[in-house]
Amino acid sequence: MAALVRKKVDAPFFNSNCINPSLLLEKGLLSLDGENSKKEHLQKLVALPASAEYKTAFNRWFDLTGDDSRFQQAAFTVKNRLLIGMNGNAGLETGCCLSRNYGMPYIPGSSVKGVVRNWANSNLNAFSDDIEELLGTDDSEQPSRISGTVTFHDAWWIPKDGGKPFVLDVVTTHHQAYYNGSQDEPSDTDSPIPNHLLAVQGSFLFVLEGEPEAVQTCQRMLEEALKHGGIGAKTAAGYGYMRPNLLLASNLQRESDQRLPAEVKEKRKAEAQRKFEQQKQDEAKAELEKSPSDIVNELSLHYKTQRDSQDYQKKIEAWIDSAIENWQLEDRHLLASCLEGAGYIPSKKKKNHPIRKARLNQLKGVK
């Protein structure tokens, strides 16, 4: 291979402890001579930690995406190892998906979205229309294609104290001469040829963006996809499987809270409260818009198990008010009969007996 680094910067470049791994893997690659030269070159990469600049950039990204009214963050830890972007380097015959600015591994958002879609197509085929709304049209050649409502951002490798992202791996090739056509038959005497690879270890921060309900649905699908299908290359051999790391996510959130200015915290808190109140109003409105038959069926199924809930009782009173104002008398009688049969009116010894009885009479139109 042709040397891509000038001789004058050769020594300081390769002896530096803060070199960008992306340069070392690609543009800074010197000609490699000798049987173990590739392995030695990759070992230099494996020894490199995350730079201070990357840690600052990661913290900035975490803080920017911490608004849970727009984003959903999740930390996942690689169970074994991860191979991502293996075909990205022809010179070493092994690659890794690295950010150009910081040289740290990342998982492209397109790959994250791809594993979610693949899992959804395999396990939720009956909900194809809903999946298309969330993820967009699968076939980009369709004239009526649409984009999804959820954005899948690149997953960042999470820098931890003393942690290093890279690990040296090896795949052993057998019967190379047979497979490249220079030998008629494979033989047990053929020597295996080890091929060293650059794999990734540690944890990643996944970020989804969109409406909270849609994002939460995609987040659950992502968790299932990473736990049961993995991501990246060689998943059949156990690579790329991940599990949620709630403790790490909690620690990252605590550190972010300490960094954020007070005014940002207050603004996010106020926005979250506004969203919550709006959601409650929308839910209450949806309850009142239910048909009489739907409300009667729900009461028949759930009243006895939820009768002690104050929130449920408030919902029933809202239904009664809406029925008195908007329903036909026949439907009002049906609701009153359902409530009476379910035990809406307590025994005469209870203080609210006359109140509940009066409410049902009002519902029936009895004066």
XYZ file of N, CA and C in Angstrom, residues 10 24 27 65 91 98 109 125 128 138 150 165 167 169 183 261 269 281 288 324 332 357 365:
69
model
N 5.416 11.275 10.376
C 5.238 9.839 10.609
C 5.343 9.497 12.090
N -6.154 6.884 11.575
C -5.258 5.738 11.677
C -5.786 4.550 10.878
N -6.978 7.211 6.284
C -6.044 8.100 5.595
C -4.626 8.028 6.141
N -30.564 16.366 23.381
C -31.653 15.413 23.124
C -32.328 14.952 24.415
N -8.316 -1.437 2.208
C -6.889 -1.639 2.442
C -6.605 -2.698 3.489
N -16.831 4.729 11.778
C -16.259 5.714 12.696
C -16.663 7.121 12.282
N -28.103 5.967 11.812
C -29.541 5.938 12.064
C -30.284 5.066 11.074
N -46.609 -8.226 11.279
C -47.045 -8.119 9.889
C -48.514 -7.705 9.765
N -49.150 -3.700 9.320
C -48.262 -3.115 8.312
C -48.560 -1.638 8.061
N -41.425 1.383 2.828
C -40.249 0.518 2.739
C -39.564 0.640 1.387
N -41.314 9.073 12.865
C -40.246 8.980 13.863
C -38.892 9.068 13.171
N -13.236 1.813 23.185
C -14.300 1.293 22.320
C -13.927 0.066 21.508
N -11.855 -3.473 20.197
C -11.293 -4.734 20.650
C -10.873 -5.529 19.418
N -10.479 -8.678 17.178
C -11.188 -9.938 16.973
C -10.531 -10.671 15.812
N -7.298 -24.630 -6.029
C -7.179 -26.009 -5.549
C -8.486 -26.729 -5.840
N -28.176 24.419 32.678
C -28.511 25.652 33.397
C -29.918 25.565 33.991
N -39.226 21.575 32.172
C -40.221 21.125 33.136
C -41.587 21.715 32.817
N -56.317 16.477 28.766
C -57.504 17.093 28.177
C -57.973 16.327 26.945
N -65.420 11.473 26.353
C -66.764 12.034 26.212
C -67.338 11.817 24.820
N -76.596 13.478 29.975
C -77.753 14.323 30.286
C -77.894 15.442 29.262
N -79.945 7.275 27.570
C -79.749 7.672 28.969
C -80.331 6.623 29.907
N -78.446 8.359 43.932
C -79.815 8.074 43.496
C -80.387 9.257 42.720
N -84.250 11.412 33.569
C -85.209 12.480 33.279
C -86.344 12.532 34.261
